[in-house]
Amino acid sequence: MSNNIVTSMLTNKCPRCREGKLFVSSNPYDLSDITKMNDHCPTCGQPTEIEVGFYVGTGYVSYALSVAYFVSSFVAWKVLIGMTFDLEDNRILYWLLSSIILALLLQPIFMRLSRSIWITMFVSYNKNWKNEPLAYNERMDEKMKEK
Ligand SMILES: [Zn+2]
């Protein structure tokens, strides 16, 4: 079964072949290895760090993810539990506390997802990846070209 772009991002797969794993450890809670990536996709050889400092930009993605997370947890809480802006009603406070705690617990997954989304924005899927050689990005680090 082949992955589509969404399942490929969610499962942290290489965007080029959608088969190889981006991260060394498949457990995001392996604390020493949260963002440790394979240098190259183990399946198709796509470099995971396209250029030096490539993942600096993931800050934008993780910011967007956090906003999306807080908005959706707010909506879910409002629908399922309910809240008002009444000072007597502490439910908004409970939402805030529990969503912050959950956000902290989910951080490793968010960190990986941000990288996965980020690389997917720059590397496109190639269904003929088995036959076609890697296309090199001209901004790519020289030492990666040699590999
Ligand atoms: Zn790959």
PDB file of C-alpha atoms and ligand atoms in Angstrom, residues 14 17 41 44, ligand 1:
ATOM      1  CA  CYS A  14      10.605  10.453   3.068  1.00  0.00           C
ATOM      2  CA  CYS A  17       9.607   7.797  -2.134  1.00  0.00           C
ATOM      3  CA  CYS A  41      16.504   8.217   3.103  1.00  0.00           C
ATOM      4  CA  CYS A  44      15.781   6.058  -2.043  1.00  0.00           C
TER       5      CYS A  44
HETATM    6 ZN    ZN B   1      13.049   8.093   0.138  1.00  0.00          ZN
END
